[in-house]
Amino acid sequence: MQRFVEQELYGWGRFPRIHTQIARPELRGDLLAALKERESSPMLACGNLRSYGDQALLSDGKQISTLRLNRFLDFDEETGWLRCEAGVLLEEIIDVFLPRGFFPPVVPGTKLITVGGAIGNDIHGKNHHVDGTFCDHIRNVEILLGSGEIVFCDAEHNADLFWATVGGMGLTGIILSAEVQLTKVPSPFIDMESIRVENLDHFFEVSEASAEFTHAVSWIDCVATGEHMGRGIFMRGRPAEEGETREDNFIERAIKLAKPILELPVDLPNWVMGKAFMKVFNEVYYRKQMKAYTRTLSKIDPFFFPLDFVRGWNRGYGPRGFLQYQFVVPADPEHRVIREALSEISKTGMASFLAVIKEFGDRDHGGLSFPRGGVTLAMDFPNFGAPLFELFDRLDDLVIEAGGRVYLGKDARLSKEHFQKMYPNWAQWKETRDKWDPDGVFESDLGRRLGLVGAAS
Ligand SMILES: Cc1cc2nc3c(=O)[nH]c(=O)nc-3n(C[C@H](O)[C@H](O)[C@H](O)COP(=O)(O)OP(=O)(O)OC[C@H]3O[C@@H](n4cnc5c(N)ncnc54)[C@H](O)[C@@H]3O)c2cc1C
């Protein structure tokens, strides 16, 4: 039986693209057989390939898609603990458990990611300041090691493996299952407020005044300069009370009808997402918030996953693909790095289509987990090639100087030198990984680039 097939793979940014061999096992037995069949090739698990760059990619190796290892295994209605296989999508959890009054504890800007991917990147959401990361709500995981052994780990058993797997990007082994605590929610609605913010100082004022909201995030116009730098729309919310409900409005009904066709079926030409378009988009998006303040009862999807409405929107960047630069820096009363990063970007004219800013709570898992206390800014850029990479290198310098780091889940180009400065306990992480994968079975293109796998760095 031929388990591995040749296929082109890429992450959400569609850069880089590789040709690799991939198997899609449906049962544990198939997965174990695939591990045996690898011979001496390195391996890597991937979920739904929603990480942007090359961390879920492995050139010259064998990949395992977990998407068919997606069973719910156990659920305790009293406590919300769900045990499931790693290939379950957050979308599937929401479809099954939201009608029963439960929601994933942390969700990113798309529900089309797997539980394995959520652990592999220790993802964060709009509620980081209150609830921390996804892995703050994981009790244990079962991992398939390169040796073929299946190991249970949690904070007490094989705790070092548990620690290194949180944000470990698939490099410790293949997560088979996990126990995640779903949050009880009083209703399937969010009591949401949108506030127009005039500049960066205003953003930080509103952010500070939003501590009692469970969810908060802001879109900012990264083209605006001078006194308007950082203007945008701040969105904050909390679960609506039980019984609060409302009918679909006209736009929601139209979206529901159009849902099956809301998909970008072809690549748009590269020029569409050019600099001129970005400028107009940012202006129009800012103006869409006509009033300085609005309060609405929002459904889950438009509040958490607005980008999921157009499936395949990443094709809008054309065949060259796009990159995201997301960093976090410790809080600083002057917000110097955020200001300098925005002015560096506007100097180059390479505006970002979507820029999102948020204040993280004060938690840090260490290892390769990204979130830490401070401010995070995320920006998507068309792949403008060398000038964009040079801009990112300059931004790296600013981030390192301030003691911050970039998010590896969005990365496709960070240098090993910059990485080691951003994640100072990388060596401890690597030592732990090497202990659990002594034969170096698990690799990724990102892991090779950053010196996390293979011979000493
Ligand atoms: C529109 C959009 C919005 C996003 N918003 C956010 C956000 O707000 N916050 C945030 O944190 N992230 C965000 N992301 C990034 C995304 O949440 C992460 O990249 C997530 O890890 C993707 O999960 P996936 O299932 O697609 O995994 P993949 O991208 O396929 O894999 C991600 C990593 O996990 C590893 N992995 C996957 N499955 C397993 C397994 N079973 N065992 C071991 N390792 C495994 C892979 O090797 C890889 O290193 C966003 C992405 C998109 C496209």
XYZ file of C-alpha atoms in Angstrom, residues 9 11 58 164 166 171 277 301 304 327 342 372 376 384 388 394 407 435 438 444:
20
model
C 2.740 22.167 -0.138
C 1.623 27.556 4.299
C 9.651 19.674 5.328
C 9.035 21.605 24.862
C 4.020 23.639 23.831
C 9.820 19.079 16.425
C -4.481 49.556 -3.208
C -18.030 34.248 13.474
C -13.708 36.078 16.018
C 6.278 40.838 16.983
C 5.297 52.115 11.912
C 4.871 37.408 26.617
C 2.029 42.782 19.802
C 7.828 42.401 -2.426
C 10.679 43.536 2.164
C 15.657 46.266 10.283
C 6.082 34.937 16.096
C 16.778 14.156 24.565
C 17.888 11.459 19.880
C 11.087 21.183 9.442
